Short mmCIF file of C-alpha atoms and ligand atoms in Angstrom, two decimals:
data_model
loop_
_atom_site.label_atom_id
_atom_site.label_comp_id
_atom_site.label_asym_id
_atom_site.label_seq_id
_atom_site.Cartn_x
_atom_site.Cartn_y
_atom_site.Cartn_z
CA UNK A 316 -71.21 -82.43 32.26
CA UNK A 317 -74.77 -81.66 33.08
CA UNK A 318 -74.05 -77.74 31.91
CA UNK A 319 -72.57 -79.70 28.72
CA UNK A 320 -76.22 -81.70 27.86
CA UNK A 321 -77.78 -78.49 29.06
CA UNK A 322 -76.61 -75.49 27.32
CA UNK A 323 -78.45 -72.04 28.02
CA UNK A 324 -78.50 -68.82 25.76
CA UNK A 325 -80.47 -65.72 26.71
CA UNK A 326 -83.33 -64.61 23.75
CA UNK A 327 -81.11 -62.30 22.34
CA UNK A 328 -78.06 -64.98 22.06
CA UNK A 329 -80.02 -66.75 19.67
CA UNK A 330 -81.33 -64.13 18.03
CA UNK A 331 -78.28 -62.65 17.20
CA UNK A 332 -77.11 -66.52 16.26
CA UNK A 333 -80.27 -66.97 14.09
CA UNK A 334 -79.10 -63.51 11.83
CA UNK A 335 -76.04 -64.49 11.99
CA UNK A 336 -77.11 -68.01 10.33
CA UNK A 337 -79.38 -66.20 8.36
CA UNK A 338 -76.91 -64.51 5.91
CA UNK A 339 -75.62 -67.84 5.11
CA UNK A 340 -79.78 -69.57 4.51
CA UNK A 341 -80.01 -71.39 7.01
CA UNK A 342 -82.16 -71.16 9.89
CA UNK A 343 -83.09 -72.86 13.34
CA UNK A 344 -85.62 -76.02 13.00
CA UNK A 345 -86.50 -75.86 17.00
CA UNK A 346 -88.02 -72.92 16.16
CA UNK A 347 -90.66 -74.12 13.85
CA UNK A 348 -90.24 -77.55 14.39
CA UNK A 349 -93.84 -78.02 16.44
CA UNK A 350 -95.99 -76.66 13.22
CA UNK A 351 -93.69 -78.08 10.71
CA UNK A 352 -94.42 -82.06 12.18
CA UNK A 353 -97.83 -81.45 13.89
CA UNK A 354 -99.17 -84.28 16.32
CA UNK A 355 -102.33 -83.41 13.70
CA UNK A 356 -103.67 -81.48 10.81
CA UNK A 357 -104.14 -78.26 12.13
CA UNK A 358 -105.26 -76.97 8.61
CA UNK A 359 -105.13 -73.46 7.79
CA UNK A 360 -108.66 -73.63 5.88
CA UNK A 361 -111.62 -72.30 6.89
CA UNK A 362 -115.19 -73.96 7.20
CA UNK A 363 -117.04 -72.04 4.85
CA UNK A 364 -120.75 -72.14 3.29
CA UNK A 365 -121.58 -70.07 -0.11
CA UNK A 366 -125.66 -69.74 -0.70
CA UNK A 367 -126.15 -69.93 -4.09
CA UNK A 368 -129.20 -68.33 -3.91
CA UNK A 369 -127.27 -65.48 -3.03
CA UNK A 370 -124.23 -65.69 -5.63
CA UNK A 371 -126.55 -66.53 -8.41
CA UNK A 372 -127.27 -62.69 -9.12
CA UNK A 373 -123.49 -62.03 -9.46
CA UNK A 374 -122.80 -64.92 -11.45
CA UNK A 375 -125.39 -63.81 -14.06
CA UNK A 376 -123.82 -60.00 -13.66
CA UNK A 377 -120.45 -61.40 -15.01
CA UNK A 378 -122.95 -62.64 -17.89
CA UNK A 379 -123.50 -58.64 -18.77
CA UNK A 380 -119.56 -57.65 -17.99
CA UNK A 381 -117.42 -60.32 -20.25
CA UNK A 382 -118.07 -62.63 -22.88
CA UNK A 383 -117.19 -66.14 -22.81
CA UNK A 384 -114.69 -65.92 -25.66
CA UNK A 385 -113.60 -63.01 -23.94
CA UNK A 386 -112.74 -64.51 -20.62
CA UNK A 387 -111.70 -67.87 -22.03
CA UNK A 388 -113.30 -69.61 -19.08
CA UNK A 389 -116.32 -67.13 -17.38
CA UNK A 390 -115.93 -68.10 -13.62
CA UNK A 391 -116.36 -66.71 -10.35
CA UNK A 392 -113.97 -68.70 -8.38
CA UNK A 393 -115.07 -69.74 -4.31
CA UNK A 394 -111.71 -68.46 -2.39
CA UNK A 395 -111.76 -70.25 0.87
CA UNK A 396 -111.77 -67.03 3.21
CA UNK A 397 -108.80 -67.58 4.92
CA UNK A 398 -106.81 -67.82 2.00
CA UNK A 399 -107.96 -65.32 0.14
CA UNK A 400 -105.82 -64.01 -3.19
CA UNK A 401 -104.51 -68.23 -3.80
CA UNK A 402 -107.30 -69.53 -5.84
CA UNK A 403 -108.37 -72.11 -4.10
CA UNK A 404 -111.08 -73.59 -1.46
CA UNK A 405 -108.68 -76.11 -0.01
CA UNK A 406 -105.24 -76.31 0.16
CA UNK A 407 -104.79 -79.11 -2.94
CA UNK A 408 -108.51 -78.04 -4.64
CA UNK A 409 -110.12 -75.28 -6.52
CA UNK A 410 -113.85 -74.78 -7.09
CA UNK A 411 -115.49 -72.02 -9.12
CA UNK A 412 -119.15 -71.31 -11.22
CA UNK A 413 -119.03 -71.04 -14.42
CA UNK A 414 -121.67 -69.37 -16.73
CA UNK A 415 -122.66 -69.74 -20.10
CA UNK A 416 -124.91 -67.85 -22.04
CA UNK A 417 -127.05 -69.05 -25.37
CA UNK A 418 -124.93 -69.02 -28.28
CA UNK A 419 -121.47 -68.50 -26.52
CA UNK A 420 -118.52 -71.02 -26.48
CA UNK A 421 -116.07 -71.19 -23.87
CA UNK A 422 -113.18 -72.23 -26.75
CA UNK A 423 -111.11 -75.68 -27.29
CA UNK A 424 -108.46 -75.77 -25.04
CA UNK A 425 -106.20 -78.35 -22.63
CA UNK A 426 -104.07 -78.34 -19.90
CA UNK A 427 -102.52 -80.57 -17.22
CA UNK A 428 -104.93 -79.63 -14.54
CA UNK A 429 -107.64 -82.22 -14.10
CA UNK A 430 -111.59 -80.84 -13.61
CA UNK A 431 -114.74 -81.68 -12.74
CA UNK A 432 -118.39 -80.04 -13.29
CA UNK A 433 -121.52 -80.57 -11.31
CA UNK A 434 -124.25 -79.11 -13.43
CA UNK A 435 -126.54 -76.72 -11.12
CA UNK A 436 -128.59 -74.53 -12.65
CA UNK A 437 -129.92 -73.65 -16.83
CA UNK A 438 -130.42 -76.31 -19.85
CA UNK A 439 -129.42 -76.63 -22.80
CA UNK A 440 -125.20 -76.34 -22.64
CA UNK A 441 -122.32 -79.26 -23.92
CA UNK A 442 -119.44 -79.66 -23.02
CA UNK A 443 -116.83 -81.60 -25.52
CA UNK A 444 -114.10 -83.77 -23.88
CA UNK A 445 -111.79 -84.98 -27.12
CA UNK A 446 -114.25 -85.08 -29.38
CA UNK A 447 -117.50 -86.48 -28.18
CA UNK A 448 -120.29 -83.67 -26.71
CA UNK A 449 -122.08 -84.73 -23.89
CA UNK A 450 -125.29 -82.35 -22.92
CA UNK A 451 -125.05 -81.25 -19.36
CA UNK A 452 -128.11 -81.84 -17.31
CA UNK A 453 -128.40 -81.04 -13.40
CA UNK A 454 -126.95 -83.32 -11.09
CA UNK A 455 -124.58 -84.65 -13.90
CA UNK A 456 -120.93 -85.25 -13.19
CA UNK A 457 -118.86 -84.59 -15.83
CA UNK A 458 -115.06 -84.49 -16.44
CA UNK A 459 -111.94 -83.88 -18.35
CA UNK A 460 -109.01 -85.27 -17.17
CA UNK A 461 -105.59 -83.99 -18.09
CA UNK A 462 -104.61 -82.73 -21.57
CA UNK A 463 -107.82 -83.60 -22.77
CA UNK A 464 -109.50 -80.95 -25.20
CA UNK A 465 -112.57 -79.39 -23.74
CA UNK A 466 -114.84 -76.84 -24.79
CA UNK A 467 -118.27 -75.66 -23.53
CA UNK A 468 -121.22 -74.39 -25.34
CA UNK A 469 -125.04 -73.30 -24.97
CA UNK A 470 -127.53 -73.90 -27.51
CA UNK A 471 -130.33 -73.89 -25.63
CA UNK A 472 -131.97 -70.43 -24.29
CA UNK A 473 -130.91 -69.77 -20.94
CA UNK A 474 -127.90 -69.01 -18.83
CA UNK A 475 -126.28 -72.31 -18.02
CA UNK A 476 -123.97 -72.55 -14.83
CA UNK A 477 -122.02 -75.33 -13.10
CA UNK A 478 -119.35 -75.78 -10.21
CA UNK A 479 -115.69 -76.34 -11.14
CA UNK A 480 -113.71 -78.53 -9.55
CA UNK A 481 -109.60 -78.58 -10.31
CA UNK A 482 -106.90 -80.06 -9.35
CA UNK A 483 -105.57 -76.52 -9.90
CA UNK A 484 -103.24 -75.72 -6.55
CA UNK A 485 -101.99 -79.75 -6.84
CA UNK A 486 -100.35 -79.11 -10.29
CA UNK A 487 -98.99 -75.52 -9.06
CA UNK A 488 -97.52 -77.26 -5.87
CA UNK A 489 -95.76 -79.66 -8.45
CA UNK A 490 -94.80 -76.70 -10.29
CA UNK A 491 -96.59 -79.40 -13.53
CA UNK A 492 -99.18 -77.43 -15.56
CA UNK A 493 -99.06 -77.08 -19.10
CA UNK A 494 -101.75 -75.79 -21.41
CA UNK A 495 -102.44 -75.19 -25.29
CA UNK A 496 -105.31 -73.22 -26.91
CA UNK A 497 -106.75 -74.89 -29.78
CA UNK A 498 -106.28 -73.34 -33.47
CA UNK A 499 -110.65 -74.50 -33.40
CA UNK A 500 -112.83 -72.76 -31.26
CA UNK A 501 -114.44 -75.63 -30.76
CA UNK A 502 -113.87 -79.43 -31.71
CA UNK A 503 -115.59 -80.80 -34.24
CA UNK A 504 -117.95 -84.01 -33.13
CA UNK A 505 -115.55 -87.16 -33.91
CA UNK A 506 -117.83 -89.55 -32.16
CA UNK A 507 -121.90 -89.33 -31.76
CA UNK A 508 -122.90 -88.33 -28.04
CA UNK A 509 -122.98 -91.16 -25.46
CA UNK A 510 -120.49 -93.13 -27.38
CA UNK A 511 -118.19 -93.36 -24.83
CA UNK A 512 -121.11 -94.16 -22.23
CA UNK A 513 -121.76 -96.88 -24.01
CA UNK A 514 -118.39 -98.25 -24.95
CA UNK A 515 -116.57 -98.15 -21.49
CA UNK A 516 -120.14 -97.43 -18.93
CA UNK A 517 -121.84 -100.63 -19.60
CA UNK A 518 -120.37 -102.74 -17.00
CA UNK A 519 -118.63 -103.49 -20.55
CA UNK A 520 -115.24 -102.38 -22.08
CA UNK A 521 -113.45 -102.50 -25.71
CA UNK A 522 -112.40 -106.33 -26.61
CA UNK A 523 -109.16 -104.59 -27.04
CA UNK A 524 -108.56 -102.25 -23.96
CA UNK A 525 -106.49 -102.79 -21.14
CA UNK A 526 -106.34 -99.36 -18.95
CA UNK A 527 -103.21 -98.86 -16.95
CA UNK A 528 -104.36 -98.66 -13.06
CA UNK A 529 -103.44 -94.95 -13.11
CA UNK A 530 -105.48 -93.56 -16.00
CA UNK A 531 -108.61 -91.61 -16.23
CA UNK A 532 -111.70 -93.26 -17.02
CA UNK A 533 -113.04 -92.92 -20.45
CA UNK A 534 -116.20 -92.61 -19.55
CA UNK A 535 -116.44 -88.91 -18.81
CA UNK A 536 -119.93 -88.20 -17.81
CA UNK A 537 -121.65 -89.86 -15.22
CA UNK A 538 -125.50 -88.81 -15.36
CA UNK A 539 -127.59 -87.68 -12.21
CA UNK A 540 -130.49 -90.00 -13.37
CA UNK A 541 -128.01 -93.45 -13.22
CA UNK A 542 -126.52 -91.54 -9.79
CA UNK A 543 -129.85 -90.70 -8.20
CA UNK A 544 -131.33 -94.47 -8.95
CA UNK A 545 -128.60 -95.79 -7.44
CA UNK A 546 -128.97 -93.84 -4.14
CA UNK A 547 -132.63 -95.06 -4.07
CA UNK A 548 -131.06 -98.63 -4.76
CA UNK A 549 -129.63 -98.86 -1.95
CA UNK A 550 -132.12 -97.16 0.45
CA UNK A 551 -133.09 -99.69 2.36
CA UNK A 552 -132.52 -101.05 6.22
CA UNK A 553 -130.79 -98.79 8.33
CA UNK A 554 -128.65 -95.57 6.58
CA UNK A 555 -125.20 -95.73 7.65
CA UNK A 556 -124.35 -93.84 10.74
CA UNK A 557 -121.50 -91.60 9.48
CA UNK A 558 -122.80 -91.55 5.74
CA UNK A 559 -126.55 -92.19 5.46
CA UNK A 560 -126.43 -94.02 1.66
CA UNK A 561 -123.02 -92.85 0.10
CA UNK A 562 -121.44 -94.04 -2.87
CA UNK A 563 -118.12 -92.89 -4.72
CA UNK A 564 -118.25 -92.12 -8.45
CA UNK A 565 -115.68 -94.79 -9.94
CA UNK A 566 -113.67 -95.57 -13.18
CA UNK A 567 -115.40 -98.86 -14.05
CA UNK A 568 -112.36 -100.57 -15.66
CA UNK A 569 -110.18 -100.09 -12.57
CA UNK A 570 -112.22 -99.34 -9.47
CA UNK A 571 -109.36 -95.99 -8.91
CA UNK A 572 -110.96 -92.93 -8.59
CA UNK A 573 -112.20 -91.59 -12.15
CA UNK A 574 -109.16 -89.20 -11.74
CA UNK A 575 -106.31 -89.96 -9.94
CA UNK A 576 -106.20 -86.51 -8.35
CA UNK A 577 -109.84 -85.71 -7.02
CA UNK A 578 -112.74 -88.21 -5.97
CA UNK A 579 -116.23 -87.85 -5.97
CA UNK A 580 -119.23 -89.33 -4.04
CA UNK A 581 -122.87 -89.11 -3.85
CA UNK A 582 -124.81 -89.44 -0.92
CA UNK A 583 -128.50 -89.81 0.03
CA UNK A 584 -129.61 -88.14 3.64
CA UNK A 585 -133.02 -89.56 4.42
CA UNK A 586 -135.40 -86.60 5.72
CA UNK A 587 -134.55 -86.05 9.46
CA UNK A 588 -131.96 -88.23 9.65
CA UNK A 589 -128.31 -86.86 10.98
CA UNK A 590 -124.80 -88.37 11.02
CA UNK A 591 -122.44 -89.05 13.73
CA UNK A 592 -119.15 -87.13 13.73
CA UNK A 593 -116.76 -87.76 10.77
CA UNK A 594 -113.63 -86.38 10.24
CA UNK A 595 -110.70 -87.60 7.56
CA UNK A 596 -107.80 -85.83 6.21
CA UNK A 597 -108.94 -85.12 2.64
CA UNK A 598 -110.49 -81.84 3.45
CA UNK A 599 -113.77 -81.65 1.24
CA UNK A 600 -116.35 -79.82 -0.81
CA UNK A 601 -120.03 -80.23 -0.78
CA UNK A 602 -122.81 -79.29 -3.08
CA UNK A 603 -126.20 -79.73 -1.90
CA UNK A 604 -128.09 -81.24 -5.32
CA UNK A 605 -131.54 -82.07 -3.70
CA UNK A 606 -133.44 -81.29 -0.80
CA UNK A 607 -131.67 -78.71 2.37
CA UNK A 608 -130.28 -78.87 5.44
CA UNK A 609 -128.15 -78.53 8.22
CA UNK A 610 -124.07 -78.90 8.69
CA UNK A 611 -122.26 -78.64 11.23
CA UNK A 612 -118.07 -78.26 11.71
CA UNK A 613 -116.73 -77.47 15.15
CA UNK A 614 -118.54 -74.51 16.52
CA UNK A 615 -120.06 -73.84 13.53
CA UNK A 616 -123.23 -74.45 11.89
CA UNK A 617 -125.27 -73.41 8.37
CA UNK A 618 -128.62 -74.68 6.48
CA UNK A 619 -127.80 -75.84 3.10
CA UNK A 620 -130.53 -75.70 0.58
CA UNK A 621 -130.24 -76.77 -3.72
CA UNK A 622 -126.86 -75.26 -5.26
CA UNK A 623 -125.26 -74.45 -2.03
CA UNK A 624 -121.58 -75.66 -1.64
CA UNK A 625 -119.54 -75.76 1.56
CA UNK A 626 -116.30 -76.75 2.14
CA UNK A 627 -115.09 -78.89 5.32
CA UNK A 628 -111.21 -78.16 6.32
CA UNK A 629 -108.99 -81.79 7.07
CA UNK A 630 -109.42 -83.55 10.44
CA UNK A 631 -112.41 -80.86 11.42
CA UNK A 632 -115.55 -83.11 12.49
CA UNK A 633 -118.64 -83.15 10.12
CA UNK A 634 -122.21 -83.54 10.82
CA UNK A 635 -125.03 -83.41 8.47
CA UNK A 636 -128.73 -83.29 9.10
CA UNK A 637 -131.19 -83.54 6.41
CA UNK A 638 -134.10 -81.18 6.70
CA UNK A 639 -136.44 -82.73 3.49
CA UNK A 640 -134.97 -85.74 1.82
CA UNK A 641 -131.02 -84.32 0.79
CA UNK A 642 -128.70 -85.48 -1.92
CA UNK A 643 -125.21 -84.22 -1.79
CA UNK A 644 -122.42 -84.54 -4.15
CA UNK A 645 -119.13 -84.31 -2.73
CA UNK A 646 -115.25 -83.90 -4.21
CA UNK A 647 -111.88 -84.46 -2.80
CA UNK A 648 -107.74 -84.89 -2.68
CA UNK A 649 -108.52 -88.39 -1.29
CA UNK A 650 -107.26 -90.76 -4.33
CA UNK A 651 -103.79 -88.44 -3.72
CA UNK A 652 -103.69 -89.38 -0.47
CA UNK A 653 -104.55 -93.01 -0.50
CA UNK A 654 -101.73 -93.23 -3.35
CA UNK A 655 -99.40 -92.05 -0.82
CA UNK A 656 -100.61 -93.62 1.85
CA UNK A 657 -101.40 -90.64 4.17
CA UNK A 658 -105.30 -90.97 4.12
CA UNK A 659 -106.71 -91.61 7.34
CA UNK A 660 -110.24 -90.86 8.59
CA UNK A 661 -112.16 -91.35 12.27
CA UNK A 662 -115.71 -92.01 13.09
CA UNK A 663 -116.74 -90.49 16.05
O1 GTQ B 816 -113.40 -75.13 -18.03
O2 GTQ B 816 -111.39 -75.46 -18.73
O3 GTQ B 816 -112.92 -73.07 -13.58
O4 GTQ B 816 -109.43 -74.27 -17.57
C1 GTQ B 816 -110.72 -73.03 -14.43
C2 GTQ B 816 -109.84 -73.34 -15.45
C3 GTQ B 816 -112.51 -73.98 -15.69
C4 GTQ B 816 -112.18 -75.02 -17.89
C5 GTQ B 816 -112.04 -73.36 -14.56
C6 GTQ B 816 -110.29 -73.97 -16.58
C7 GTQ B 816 -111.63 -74.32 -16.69
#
């Protein structure tokens, strides 16, 4: 009986069996078995760092090569280098910059791909999200959640760029994405800017509106002024070890993330001061806003200065150090995963 519970096969038994198999679609699951239910995340992204003071150049280049209207959407996307040709920094995110010169619009459209922007760099650009314009100032946090109608402009007098963030390789995965240009290039104000700041940001809400715990919030900028005073608010005692002063951006109706497929947070890094080891499983993207530094993941380590954005794979230990006072703004899959209850992080 032992020979029964203990069959043996030479290499080329089973590989003969596994062409075999093969022509009918199927094939072996002890082969594959070990990477397919890992003990961990063993992501396939890469810890990367992209100095903007380097990009910036080439992002105004694309200025002189394409039009707005042209392009639809003028971006230089930031392909995580070890996936390279997919579109995307992480696995379930995509960032990109996007430029603007005076007097272009990016035109109205939609889709079913939620996005953020983090203003960087350039004054005087809008964006619309369903009707209400909202000028984009650095630092701000800005979004348009899914089928809303968004367009970009610049009225000002200088090249205006932000980062992207989409939900772009979640909706692929789902095999969900739908979009629609608008007959308008862009929409015509229905509401006077900060009207929806007002009506749903004030700690305060419609008589009349009851959001379902899903939905995006309506309030769809969330300035860098309101952001950075509340970072100094809560600068006092001791920072926290992992964190320093971090806060997540929120829909103020539900407490949910203000998408339900990417979160956001802010954090303050007094000057000098560096974090323990953190590691969680929503691998995540960081932009530098204020102030420089240092960051560290595994073996490897970069100085971040203003506009620089790095990306920190799942379950890979992070440490920061601030050189000067930092503030960083942050974005991740982590509302996806606490939905599905698969989030799970470690302080070191
Ligand atoms: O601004 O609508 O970076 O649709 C990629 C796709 C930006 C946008 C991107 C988009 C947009």
């Amino acid at each position: 009986m032992d020979a029964a519970v203990r069959p043996s096969s030479t290499l080329s038994e089973r590989s003969a069996f596994y062409e075999r198999i093969g022509a009918h679609g199927l094939t072996p699951l002890w082969e594959v078995l070990g990477a397919l239910v890992p003990p961990q995340p063993r992501s396939p992204v890469q810890a990367a760092h992209w100095r903007y003071s380097a990009l910036r150049e080439h992002v105004m280049e694309s200025g002189r090569l394409i039009t707005a209207e042209e392009a639809e959407r003028r971006v230089l996307i930031l392909e995580n280098p070890a996936l390279r040709g997919q579109s995307c920094i992480t696995q379930s995110l995509y960032a990109g910059l996007q430029l603007i010169m005076p007097g272009e619009v990016a035109p109205a459209h939609r889709h079913t791909q939620s996005a953020l922007r983090l203003v960087l760099d350039g004054e005087g650009a809008y964006t619309a999200v369903d009707g209400e314009r909202t000028t984009m100032r650095r630092g701000d946090f800005i979004i348009t959640p899914a089928w809303t109608w968004h367009d970009h402009g610049n009225l000002g007098n200088e090249p205006v760029v932000w980062l992207d963030g989409l939900d772009i390789p979640i909706v692929r995965f789902l095999d969900a994405g739908f979009a629609e240009k608008s007959p308008e290039q862009y929409q015509q104000p229905l509401r006077p800017e900060g009207d929806a700041l007002a009506r749903y940001g004030a700690n305060m809400a419609p008589m009349d509106y009851q959001p379902r715990t899903w939905e995006p919030t309506r309030v769809f900028v969330y300035p860098f002024e309101r952001t950075k005073q509340a970072l100094l608010g809560i600068s006092h005692g001791a920072p926290n070890a992992h964190e320093g002063f971090k806060l997540r951006y929120l829909n103020p109706a539900t407490g949910a993330s203000p998408m339900p497929t990417i979160g956001a947070y802010a954090q303050r890094l007094p000057a000098g001061f560096e974090t323990r080891p953190y590691q969680s499983t929503d691998g995540t993207v960081y932009v530098c806003l204020e102030g420089s530094g240092e960051a560290a993941v595994g073996e490897q380590t970069w100085r971040f200065e203003e506009n620089d954005v790095f990306v920190v794979p799942s379950w890979q230990p992070l440490r920061l150090r601030a050189g000067t006072d930092a503030v960083l703004f942050s974005f991740s899959d982590r509302p996806v995963q606490q939905a599905l209850g698969l989030w799970r992080e470690a302080r070191l």
